[in-house]
mmCIF file of C-alpha atoms in Angstrom:
data_model
loop_
_atom_site.group_PDB
_atom_site.id
_atom_site.type_symbol
_atom_site.label_atom_id
_atom_site.label_comp_id
_atom_site.label_asym_id
_atom_site.label_seq_id
_atom_site.Cartn_x
_atom_site.Cartn_y
_atom_site.Cartn_z
ATOM 1 C CA MET A 1 157.444 32.866 -5.368
ATOM 2 C CA ASN A 2 155.216 35.541 -6.885
ATOM 3 C CA ASP A 3 153.871 37.045 -3.310
ATOM 4 C CA ARG A 4 156.774 39.143 -2.732
ATOM 5 C CA PRO A 5 158.079 40.603 0.004
ATOM 6 C CA GLY A 6 156.113 37.396 1.477
ATOM 7 C CA HIS A 7 157.566 35.332 4.070
ATOM 8 C CA LEU A 8 161.236 35.199 4.794
ATOM 9 C CA LEU A 9 163.358 32.902 7.036
ATOM 10 C CA LEU A 10 166.253 34.555 8.495
ATOM 11 C CA TYR A 11 168.818 31.711 9.519
ATOM 12 C CA GLU A 12 171.634 32.529 11.930
ATOM 13 C CA PRO A 13 173.369 29.905 13.817
ATOM 14 C CA ARG A 14 175.998 31.858 15.216
ATOM 15 C CA LEU A 15 176.363 34.759 17.479
ATOM 16 C CA VAL A 16 180.092 35.803 17.795
ATOM 17 C CA GLY A 17 181.854 38.355 15.945
ATOM 18 C CA PHE A 18 180.061 40.516 13.508
ATOM 19 C CA HIS A 19 176.992 38.128 13.685
ATOM 20 C CA PRO A 20 174.703 39.810 16.486
ATOM 21 C CA PHE A 21 175.316 43.169 14.523
ATOM 22 C CA TYR A 22 174.100 41.894 11.304
ATOM 23 C CA LEU A 23 171.403 40.030 12.889
ATOM 24 C CA ARG A 24 170.057 43.220 14.016
ATOM 25 C CA LEU A 25 170.482 45.127 10.709
ATOM 26 C CA LEU A 26 168.761 42.251 8.540
ATOM 27 C CA CYS A 27 166.024 42.058 11.117
ATOM 28 C CA GLU A 28 165.355 45.679 11.012
ATOM 29 C CA ASP A 29 165.535 46.136 7.186
ATOM 30 C CA PHE A 30 163.446 43.065 6.235
ATOM 31 C CA LEU A 31 160.923 44.093 8.630
ATOM 32 C CA ALA A 32 160.999 47.722 7.206
ATOM 33 C CA GLY A 33 160.909 45.988 3.567
ATOM 34 C CA GLY A 34 157.497 44.768 4.668
ATOM 35 C CA TYR A 35 158.512 40.996 4.941
ATOM 36 C CA ARG A 36 156.826 38.693 7.001
ATOM 37 C CA LEU A 37 159.889 37.505 9.237
ATOM 38 C CA THR A 38 160.631 34.237 11.060
ATOM 39 C CA LEU A 39 163.848 34.232 12.713
ATOM 40 C CA ALA A 40 166.024 30.919 13.327
ATOM 41 C CA VAL A 41 168.740 31.553 15.756
ATOM 42 C CA ASN A 42 170.966 30.063 17.940
ATOM 43 C CA GLY A 43 169.156 29.490 21.276
ATOM 44 C CA GLY A 44 172.001 28.973 23.361
ATOM 45 C CA GLU A 45 171.552 30.197 27.066
ATOM 46 C CA ARG A 46 175.141 31.990 27.178
ATOM 47 C CA TYR A 47 174.073 33.925 24.059
ATOM 48 C CA ARG A 48 170.975 35.227 25.307
ATOM 49 C CA LYS A 49 172.415 38.806 26.256
ATOM 50 C CA ARG A 50 173.626 39.157 22.835
ATOM 51 C CA ARG A 51 170.383 38.019 21.109
ATOM 52 C CA GLU A 52 168.711 40.694 23.416
ATOM 53 C CA GLU A 53 170.775 43.538 22.716
ATOM 54 C CA ALA A 54 170.792 42.794 19.150
ATOM 55 C CA ILE A 55 166.705 42.072 18.472
ATOM 56 C CA GLY A 56 165.068 42.751 21.997
ATOM 57 C CA HIS A 57 163.669 45.852 20.575
ATOM 58 C CA LEU A 58 162.026 43.947 18.011
ATOM 59 C CA ASP A 59 159.813 41.589 20.337
ATOM 60 C CA GLY A 60 156.551 40.817 18.964
ATOM 61 C CA GLN A 61 157.281 41.540 15.271
ATOM 62 C CA MET A 62 158.592 38.334 14.168
ATOM 63 C CA GLU A 63 158.424 34.561 14.913
ATOM 64 C CA THR A 64 161.245 32.868 16.446
ATOM 65 C CA ILE A 65 162.663 29.348 16.170
ATOM 66 C CA LEU A 66 165.684 28.683 18.556
ATOM 67 C CA LEU A 67 168.586 26.626 17.224
ATOM 68 C CA PRO A 68 170.635 24.396 19.003
ATOM 69 C CA GLU A 69 173.773 26.245 20.586
ATOM 70 C CA ARG A 70 176.170 23.917 18.611
ATOM 71 C CA ILE A 71 175.335 22.940 14.962
ATOM 72 C CA ARG A 72 178.183 21.286 13.218
ATOM 73 C CA LYS A 73 179.003 22.671 9.671
ATOM 74 C CA GLY A 74 178.175 20.398 6.731
ATOM 75 C CA ARG A 75 175.083 18.168 6.583
ATOM 76 C CA GLN A 76 173.747 18.921 10.225
ATOM 77 C CA GLU A 77 173.594 22.692 9.129
ATOM 78 C CA LYS A 78 171.652 21.974 5.792
ATOM 79 C CA ASN A 79 169.367 19.834 7.663
ATOM 80 C CA TRP A 80 168.663 22.408 10.320
ATOM 81 C CA LEU A 81 168.232 24.897 7.485
ATOM 82 C CA ALA A 82 165.734 22.692 5.803
ATOM 83 C CA ARG A 83 163.684 21.785 8.936
ATOM 84 C CA SER A 84 163.534 25.605 9.755
ATOM 85 C CA LEU A 85 162.297 26.654 6.396
ATOM 86 C CA SER A 86 159.545 23.692 6.672
ATOM 87 C CA ARG A 87 158.755 24.493 10.187
ATOM 88 C CA SER A 88 158.415 28.403 9.283
ATOM 89 C CA GLY A 89 156.311 28.036 6.303
ATOM 90 C CA ALA A 90 158.379 30.606 4.543
ATOM 91 C CA ASN A 91 158.744 31.328 0.950
ATOM 92 C CA ARG A 92 162.577 31.768 1.305
ATOM 93 C CA ALA A 93 165.676 31.641 3.533
ATOM 94 C CA PHE A 94 168.240 34.215 3.769
ATOM 95 C CA LEU A 95 171.533 32.999 5.273
ATOM 96 C CA VAL A 96 173.609 35.605 7.029
ATOM 97 C CA SER A 97 176.723 33.827 6.119
ATOM 98 C CA VAL A 98 176.285 31.303 3.120
ATOM 99 C CA ASP A 99 179.641 29.987 4.506
ATOM 100 C CA GLU A 100 178.292 28.147 6.963
ATOM 101 C CA VAL A 101 176.911 25.858 4.521
ATOM 102 C CA ALA A 102 178.942 26.478 1.301
ATOM 103 C CA SER A 103 182.063 24.146 1.414
ATOM 104 C CA HIS A 104 179.902 21.089 2.401
ATOM 105 C CA THR A 105 177.251 21.976 -0.026
ATOM 106 C CA LEU A 106 179.354 22.778 -2.971
ATOM 107 C CA ARG A 107 181.860 19.892 -2.632
ATOM 108 C CA ARG A 108 178.846 17.247 -2.683
ATOM 109 C CA ALA A 109 176.988 18.924 -5.411
ATOM 110 C CA ALA A 110 180.350 18.602 -7.610
ATOM 111 C CA PHE A 111 179.419 15.000 -7.474
ATOM 112 C CA GLY A 112 175.674 15.615 -8.309
ATOM 113 C CA LEU A 113 174.516 15.062 -4.410
ATOM 114 C CA ASN A 114 171.806 18.068 -3.903
ATOM 115 C CA PRO A 115 170.807 19.985 -0.935
ATOM 116 C CA PRO A 116 167.468 18.956 0.520
ATOM 117 C CA ARG A 117 164.944 19.162 -2.208
ATOM 118 C CA HIS A 118 162.588 21.682 -0.964
ATOM 119 C CA LEU A 119 165.520 24.337 -0.593
ATOM 120 C CA ARG A 120 165.623 24.250 -4.431
ATOM 121 C CA GLY A 121 165.245 28.178 -5.461
ATOM 122 C CA ARG A 122 164.581 29.191 -2.012
ATOM 123 C CA MET A 123 168.165 29.934 -0.498
ATOM 124 C CA ALA A 124 169.667 33.691 -0.527
ATOM 125 C CA GLY A 125 172.275 34.940 1.657
ATOM 126 C CA LEU A 126 175.656 36.768 2.000
ATOM 127 C CA TYR A 127 178.564 34.686 0.578
ATOM 128 C CA LEU A 128 181.533 36.197 2.745
ATOM 129 C CA ARG A 129 184.331 34.555 1.664
ATOM 130 C CA PRO A 130 184.491 32.983 -1.973
ATOM 131 C CA ARG A 131 188.330 32.857 -2.167
ATOM 132 C CA PHE A 132 188.318 30.741 -5.246
ATOM 133 C CA PHE A 133 187.120 34.072 -7.274
ATOM 134 C CA GLU A 134 190.230 35.754 -6.511
ATOM 135 C CA PRO A 135 191.963 36.454 -9.825
ATOM 136 C CA ASP A 136 195.430 36.125 -8.748
ATOM 137 C CA ARG A 137 194.827 32.891 -6.448
ATOM 138 C CA LYS A 138 196.595 29.522 -7.576
ATOM 139 C CA ARG A 139 193.319 27.574 -7.222
ATOM 140 C CA SER A 140 193.609 24.264 -5.382
ATOM 141 C CA PHE A 141 191.676 20.948 -6.295
ATOM 142 C CA ASN A 142 189.250 21.844 -3.243
ATOM 143 C CA ASP A 143 188.925 25.284 -5.213
ATOM 144 C CA PHE A 144 187.910 23.580 -8.490
ATOM 145 C CA LEU A 145 185.558 21.071 -6.795
ATOM 146 C CA LYS A 146 183.765 24.048 -5.151
ATOM 147 C CA LEU A 147 183.729 26.052 -8.369
ATOM 148 C CA ARG A 148 182.273 22.918 -10.184
ATOM 149 C CA GLY A 149 179.496 22.339 -7.586
ATOM 150 C CA LEU A 150 178.589 26.066 -7.567
ATOM 151 C CA ARG A 151 178.153 26.064 -11.210
ATOM 152 C CA ARG A 152 175.936 23.013 -10.903
ATOM 153 C CA LEU A 153 173.734 24.551 -8.059
ATOM 154 C CA LEU A 154 173.574 27.789 -9.970
ATOM 155 C CA ASP A 155 172.675 26.230 -13.613
ATOM 156 C CA GLY A 156 169.939 24.035 -11.555
ATOM 157 C CA GLY A 157 168.245 27.329 -9.939
ATOM 158 C CA TRP A 158 169.060 26.298 -6.132
ATOM 159 C CA PHE A 159 169.678 30.078 -5.326
ATOM 160 C CA ASP A 160 167.430 33.213 -5.166
ATOM 161 C CA ALA A 161 169.697 35.673 -4.197
ATOM 162 C CA LEU A 162 173.554 36.137 -3.451
ATOM 163 C CA PHE A 163 175.417 39.193 -2.143
ATOM 164 C CA LEU A 164 179.089 39.858 -1.751
ATOM 165 C CA GLN A 165 180.968 42.358 0.314
ATOM 166 C CA ASP A 166 183.896 42.511 -1.885
ATOM 167 C CA GLU A 167 183.682 45.167 -4.310
ATOM 168 C CA PHE A 168 186.907 43.816 -6.145
ATOM 169 C CA LEU A 169 185.670 40.355 -6.641
ATOM 170 C CA LEU A 170 182.095 41.373 -8.032
ATOM 171 C CA GLU A 171 183.334 41.645 -11.618
ATOM 172 C CA PRO A 172 185.561 38.403 -11.724
ATOM 173 C CA ALA A 173 182.798 36.553 -9.819
ATOM 174 C CA ASN A 174 179.852 37.353 -12.438
ATOM 175 C CA ARG A 175 182.244 37.012 -15.265
ATOM 176 C CA TRP A 176 182.815 33.520 -14.162
ATOM 177 C CA CYS A 177 179.135 33.025 -13.823
ATOM 178 C CA GLY A 178 178.325 34.355 -17.055
ATOM 179 C CA ARG A 179 175.584 36.526 -16.006
ATOM 180 C CA GLU A 180 174.684 38.730 -12.798
ATOM 181 C CA VAL A 181 174.385 36.377 -10.018
ATOM 182 C CA PHE A 182 176.185 38.346 -7.350
ATOM 183 C CA ARG A 183 175.249 42.050 -6.016
ATOM 184 C CA PHE A 184 177.733 43.924 -3.743
ATOM 185 C CA LEU A 185 176.296 44.718 -0.503
ATOM 186 C CA PRO A 186 178.170 47.233 1.428
ATOM 187 C CA ASP A 187 179.666 46.503 4.937
ATOM 188 C CA PRO A 188 177.537 48.877 6.961
ATOM 189 C CA TRP A 189 178.256 51.069 10.056
ATOM 190 C CA ILE A 190 175.814 52.501 12.766
ATOM 191 C CA GLY A 191 176.321 54.817 15.507
ATOM 192 C CA ASP A 192 176.550 58.178 16.835
ATOM 193 C CA PHE A 193 179.950 59.582 16.704
ATOM 194 C CA SER A 194 178.931 63.062 18.078
ATOM 195 C CA ARG A 195 180.301 63.068 21.411
ATOM 196 C CA SER A 196 183.492 64.826 22.391
ATOM 197 C CA SER A 197 187.009 63.004 22.497
ATOM 198 C CA LEU A 198 187.294 64.371 26.055
ATOM 199 C CA GLU A 199 184.267 63.026 27.171
ATOM 200 C CA ALA A 200 184.683 59.775 25.773
ATOM 201 C CA ARG A 201 188.242 59.344 27.054
ATOM 202 C CA ARG A 202 186.964 60.227 30.509
ATOM 203 C CA ALA A 203 184.416 57.552 30.338
ATOM 204 C CA PHE A 204 187.146 55.120 29.880
ATOM 205 C CA GLY A 205 190.063 56.697 31.895
ATOM 206 C CA ALA A 206 192.118 57.191 29.084
ATOM 207 C CA PRO A 207 194.565 60.149 29.323
ATOM 208 C CA GLU A 208 193.792 63.449 27.459
ATOM 209 C CA ASN A 209 197.477 64.331 26.556
ATOM 210 C CA ALA A 210 198.228 61.327 24.813
ATOM 211 C CA LYS A 211 197.289 59.685 21.192
ATOM 212 C CA VAL A 212 194.338 56.974 21.802
ATOM 213 C CA PHE A 213 194.884 53.854 19.523
ATOM 214 C CA LEU A 214 191.697 51.631 19.903
ATOM 215 C CA PHE A 215 191.982 47.700 19.219
ATOM 216 C CA TYR A 216 188.259 46.628 19.326
ATOM 217 C CA GLY A 217 187.057 43.205 18.777
ATOM 218 C CA THR A 218 187.747 39.445 20.011
ATOM 219 C CA ALA A 219 191.367 38.745 20.502
ATOM 220 C CA SER A 220 191.965 35.476 18.648
ATOM 221 C CA PRO A 221 195.237 35.305 17.385
ATOM 222 C CA ARG A 222 194.321 36.081 13.938
ATOM 223 C CA LYS A 223 193.064 39.512 15.017
ATOM 224 C CA GLY A 224 196.531 40.363 15.782
ATOM 225 C CA LEU A 225 196.099 41.776 19.426
ATOM 226 C CA TRP A 226 199.944 40.095 20.364
ATOM 227 C CA VAL A 227 201.425 42.143 17.469
ATOM 228 C CA VAL A 228 199.737 45.421 19.392
ATOM 229 C CA THR A 229 200.929 44.488 22.803
ATOM 230 C CA ARG A 230 204.277 43.674 21.421
ATOM 231 C CA ALA A 231 204.782 46.585 19.945
ATOM 232 C CA LEU A 232 203.671 48.897 22.585
ATOM 233 C CA ARG A 233 205.958 47.229 24.868
ATOM 234 C CA GLU A 234 208.894 48.206 22.691
ATOM 235 C CA LEU A 235 207.746 51.637 22.042
ATOM 236 C CA PRO A 236 209.945 54.162 24.632
ATOM 237 C CA ALA A 237 207.539 55.397 27.430
ATOM 238 C CA ARG A 238 208.233 58.848 26.444
ATOM 239 C CA GLU A 239 206.216 58.180 23.290
ATOM 240 C CA PRO A 240 202.638 59.871 23.931
ATOM 241 C CA VAL A 241 200.846 56.328 23.014
ATOM 242 C CA PHE A 242 198.033 54.677 24.786
ATOM 243 C CA LEU A 243 196.159 51.704 24.119
ATOM 244 C CA LEU A 244 192.225 51.277 24.486
ATOM 245 C CA CYS A 245 191.327 47.573 24.225
ATOM 246 C CA ALA A 246 187.799 46.185 24.093
ATOM 247 C CA GLY A 247 186.802 42.735 23.548
ATOM 248 C CA ASP A 248 187.441 39.079 24.998
ATOM 249 C CA VAL A 249 191.132 39.419 25.623
ATOM 250 C CA ALA A 250 191.286 35.862 27.368
ATOM 251 C CA GLN A 251 191.557 34.091 23.837
ATOM 252 C CA ASP A 252 195.189 35.353 23.633
ATOM 253 C CA PRO A 253 196.904 34.788 27.007
ATOM 254 C CA ALA A 254 199.993 35.963 25.962
ATOM 255 C CA ALA A 255 198.453 39.308 24.656
ATOM 256 C CA ALA A 256 196.247 39.517 28.081
ATOM 257 C CA ALA A 257 199.614 39.109 30.092
ATOM 258 C CA ASP A 258 200.984 41.942 28.259
ATOM 259 C CA LEU A 259 197.782 43.911 28.608
ATOM 260 C CA LYS A 260 198.197 43.627 32.411
ATOM 261 C CA GLU A 261 201.630 44.773 32.431
ATOM 262 C CA LEU A 262 200.724 47.718 30.177
ATOM 263 C CA GLU A 263 197.752 48.585 32.553
ATOM 264 C CA ARG A 264 200.130 48.564 35.203
ATOM 265 C CA ALA A 265 202.320 51.099 33.795
ATOM 266 C CA GLY A 266 199.483 53.529 32.795
ATOM 267 C CA ARG A 267 199.912 52.877 29.125
ATOM 268 C CA ALA A 268 196.503 50.983 28.464
ATOM 269 C CA ARG A 269 192.848 50.551 29.513
ATOM 270 C CA VAL A 270 191.235 47.256 28.761
ATOM 271 C CA ILE A 271 187.271 46.527 28.910
ATOM 272 C CA ALA A 272 187.578 42.887 28.639
ATOM 273 C CA ARG A 273 183.997 42.124 27.969
ATOM 274 C CA TYR A 274 181.387 42.238 25.522
ATOM 275 C CA VAL A 275 180.390 46.196 25.074
ATOM 276 C CA SER A 276 177.208 47.558 24.171
ATOM 277 C CA GLN A 277 176.197 49.651 20.963
ATOM 278 C CA ALA A 278 176.640 52.867 23.214
ATOM 279 C CA GLU A 279 179.774 52.032 24.435
ATOM 280 C CA GLN A 280 180.952 50.932 21.031
ATOM 281 C CA ASP A 281 180.231 54.408 19.848
ATOM 282 C CA LEU A 282 182.040 56.001 22.827
ATOM 283 C CA LEU A 283 185.167 53.788 22.025
ATOM 284 C CA TYR A 284 185.412 55.272 18.581
ATOM 285 C CA CYS A 285 184.971 58.736 19.935
ATOM 286 C CA ALA A 286 187.844 58.433 22.254
ATOM 287 C CA ALA A 287 190.327 57.183 19.796
ATOM 288 C CA ASP A 288 192.722 59.100 17.504
ATOM 289 C CA VAL A 289 193.716 55.915 15.478
ATOM 290 C CA VAL A 290 191.930 52.348 14.886
ATOM 291 C CA LEU A 291 194.330 49.331 14.750
ATOM 292 C CA LEU A 292 193.323 46.434 12.399
ATOM 293 C CA PRO A 293 196.650 44.314 12.921
ATOM 294 C CA TYR A 294 194.928 41.198 11.540
ATOM 295 C CA VAL A 295 197.128 37.985 10.853
ATOM 296 C CA GLY A 296 195.810 36.118 7.500
ATOM 297 C CA HIS A 297 192.394 37.923 7.778
ATOM 298 C CA TYR A 298 190.388 37.470 4.584
ATOM 299 C CA GLY A 299 187.312 39.727 3.698
ATOM 300 C CA SER A 300 185.597 42.741 5.020
ATOM 301 C CA SER A 301 185.851 44.353 8.379
ATOM 302 C CA GLY A 302 183.174 45.921 10.214
ATOM 303 C CA VAL A 303 185.901 47.759 12.280
ATOM 304 C CA LEU A 304 187.060 49.658 9.059
ATOM 305 C CA CYS A 305 183.922 51.211 8.315
ATOM 306 C CA HIS A 306 182.878 52.056 11.648
ATOM 307 C CA ALA A 307 186.540 53.945 12.235
ATOM 308 C CA ALA A 308 185.948 55.819 8.662
ATOM 309 C CA ALA A 309 182.371 57.044 9.969
ATOM 310 C CA ALA A 310 183.851 58.116 13.213
ATOM 311 C CA GLY A 311 186.547 60.121 11.023
ATOM 312 C CA LYS A 312 189.365 58.285 12.559
ATOM 313 C CA PRO A 313 192.367 57.042 10.682
ATOM 314 C CA VAL A 314 193.553 53.190 10.890
ATOM 315 C CA ILE A 315 196.889 51.443 10.842
ATOM 316 C CA ALA A 316 196.216 48.167 9.221
ATOM 317 C CA SER A 317 198.092 44.986 8.151
ATOM 318 C CA GLU A 318 198.259 44.346 4.478
ATOM 319 C CA GLY A 319 195.678 41.874 3.847
ATOM 320 C CA ASP A 320 193.970 41.699 0.741
ATOM 321 C CA LEU A 321 190.476 43.442 0.902
ATOM 322 C CA ILE A 322 191.165 45.724 3.978
ATOM 323 C CA ARG A 323 194.505 46.781 2.193
ATOM 324 C CA ARG A 324 192.622 47.702 -1.087
ATOM 325 C CA ARG A 325 190.035 49.776 0.845
ATOM 326 C CA VAL A 326 192.761 51.739 2.858
ATOM 327 C CA THR A 327 194.617 52.393 -0.151
ATOM 328 C CA ALA A 328 191.965 53.016 -2.631
ATOM 329 C CA HIS A 329 190.286 55.537 -0.046
ATOM 330 C CA ASN A 330 193.212 57.128 1.939
ATOM 331 C CA LEU A 331 191.758 55.740 5.383
ATOM 332 C CA GLY A 332 195.498 55.432 6.932
ATOM 333 C CA TRP A 333 198.711 53.376 6.897
ATOM 334 C CA LEU A 334 199.523 50.005 6.326
ATOM 335 C CA PHE A 335 202.226 47.684 7.823
ATOM 336 C CA PRO A 336 203.273 43.809 6.777
ATOM 337 C CA GLY A 337 201.013 41.550 8.855
ATOM 338 C CA GLN A 338 203.015 40.313 11.928
ATOM 339 C CA ASP A 339 205.620 42.783 11.475
ATOM 340 C CA ILE A 340 206.137 44.270 15.235
ATOM 341 C CA GLU A 341 208.712 47.084 14.074
ATOM 342 C CA GLY A 342 206.512 48.220 11.101
ATOM 343 C CA LEU A 343 203.479 48.818 13.488
ATOM 344 C CA LYS A 344 205.783 50.507 15.953
ATOM 345 C CA GLN A 345 207.138 53.047 13.339
ATOM 346 C CA ALA A 346 203.433 53.221 11.937
ATOM 347 C CA MET A 347 202.221 54.301 15.587
ATOM 348 C CA ALA A 348 205.057 56.562 16.177
ATOM 349 C CA THR A 349 204.189 58.371 13.176
ATOM 350 C CA ALA A 350 200.778 58.660 13.622
ATOM 351 C CA ALA A 351 201.688 59.912 17.225
ATOM 352 C CA ARG A 352 203.321 62.760 16.056
ATOM 353 C CA LEU A 353 200.795 63.739 12.991
ATOM 354 C CA PRO A 354 200.006 67.269 12.644
ATOM 355 C CA GLU A 355 196.213 68.178 12.872
ATOM 356 C CA ASP A 356 195.989 69.261 9.183
ATOM 357 C CA ARG A 357 196.994 65.774 8.381
ATOM 358 C CA LEU A 358 194.501 64.354 10.823
ATOM 359 C CA ARG A 359 192.064 66.464 9.331
ATOM 360 C CA ALA A 360 192.591 65.159 5.727
ATOM 361 C CA PHE A 361 191.945 61.589 6.994
ATOM 362 C CA ARG A 362 188.945 62.352 8.747
ATOM 363 C CA GLU A 363 187.581 63.843 5.640
ATOM 364 C CA ALA A 364 188.516 60.965 3.621
ATOM 365 C CA GLY A 365 187.200 58.523 5.847
ATOM 366 C CA LEU A 366 183.594 60.418 6.263
ATOM 367 C CA ARG A 367 183.560 60.360 2.328
ATOM 368 C CA TYR A 368 184.009 56.633 2.214
ATOM 369 C CA ALA A 369 181.454 56.293 4.902
ATOM 370 C CA GLN A 370 178.795 57.751 2.873
ATOM 371 C CA THR A 371 179.351 54.781 0.467
ATOM 372 C CA CYS A 372 178.236 51.977 3.379
ATOM 373 C CA SER A 373 175.734 53.687 5.160
ATOM 374 C CA ARG A 374 172.998 52.099 6.579
ATOM 375 C CA GLU A 375 170.727 53.658 4.007
ATOM 376 C CA ALA A 376 172.948 52.213 1.045
ATOM 377 C CA PHE A 377 173.289 48.864 2.641
ATOM 378 C CA ARG A 378 169.181 48.651 2.957
ATOM 379 C CA LYS A 379 168.430 49.877 -0.527
ATOM 380 C CA VAL A 380 170.886 47.251 -2.143
ATOM 381 C CA LEU A 381 169.618 44.426 0.068
ATOM 382 C CA LEU A 382 165.829 44.824 -0.402
ATOM 383 C CA ASP A 383 166.368 46.031 -4.412
ATOM 384 C CA GLY A 384 168.317 42.608 -4.501
ATOM 385 C CA LEU A 385 165.680 40.552 -3.187
ATOM 386 C CA SER A 386 162.655 42.147 -4.996
ATOM 387 C CA GLN A 387 164.109 41.978 -8.488
ATOM 388 C CA PRO A 388 163.892 38.565 -10.582
ATOM 389 C CA ARG A 389 165.381 35.809 -8.917
ATOM 390 C CA ILE A 390 168.591 33.650 -10.310
ATOM 391 C CA LEU A 391 167.341 31.520 -13.007
ATOM 392 C CA ALA A 392 168.229 28.152 -13.752
ATOM 393 C CA ARG A 393 169.831 27.177 -17.073
#
């Protein structure tokens, strides 16, 4: 373990949501940091295009282990992690999401049942949703069980480095640990947002004389696309509002039906597929306002930091971390989750906002984006792995 940076296994069994984006960032940054890298990645044929887009430009720079398309969380996940680490010969394993193994691992550890022996001291990664550290949370029996398991694993020296992406949880989490176990890793953005709004709108067939609202990402019910489509249907046609929607809308049949109606009325444009990086950049350039109408969302949002980097304000539902960031950095408007009337009012307000107010939001967004730049992400990541590991007690 003294030959840092050494040989690292990057473990990624999922390629949905933010995972392909993070796969690209982590591969690029670990290679830039001088690591010999082996990637254990979902090998499903239906994800091949996402793999190629994320890491195809890195062919020949790392070894690859293809994982089964479906791995059940829990024991099976840990077994594949352990097997991949052994097969790679790497010093350490970095998990894109520690959450994939956390619940099962922590509950078993609470009763003294440890992970596979050769994982000890060799696991690192991003812990995205450690809800039990929330200061105001009423902890359940399951929370206490996981905390007991985490304490045992930390004291036993099982983890090498752990990162959080919630700056507001960092202090309470490390206070509970009794030492600096977690480091804050900013949720980063990449992209070129220099194209003109007019050019970007023409690329997607969006009108030039309306306020364009962007909904970007999958349309699972918890992402709240249905709230957007219902709000837009109820807004009078005279409101200069247009919806640009990109992602897998088929996950929400009711919202998909609304979108067809809105497209027929000339009030929406839908790109119902996985979009490339270049198209993603254009989407943010085309937008005036970005929508985050999440329902029961917990944790960070890549859409938020990309909107900020593009200088676009957001309308976000009032969910924990996103709410705090929007409020602390003046990134846009908030409305109560699932409140269609509240979203309608916020969209109407944004549609009539004078240019000087939009400029103020743009400047605030660009300031915030500096704190979560690619450079900031890489520095924290590589510094965190190069410093002394979490020591057993």
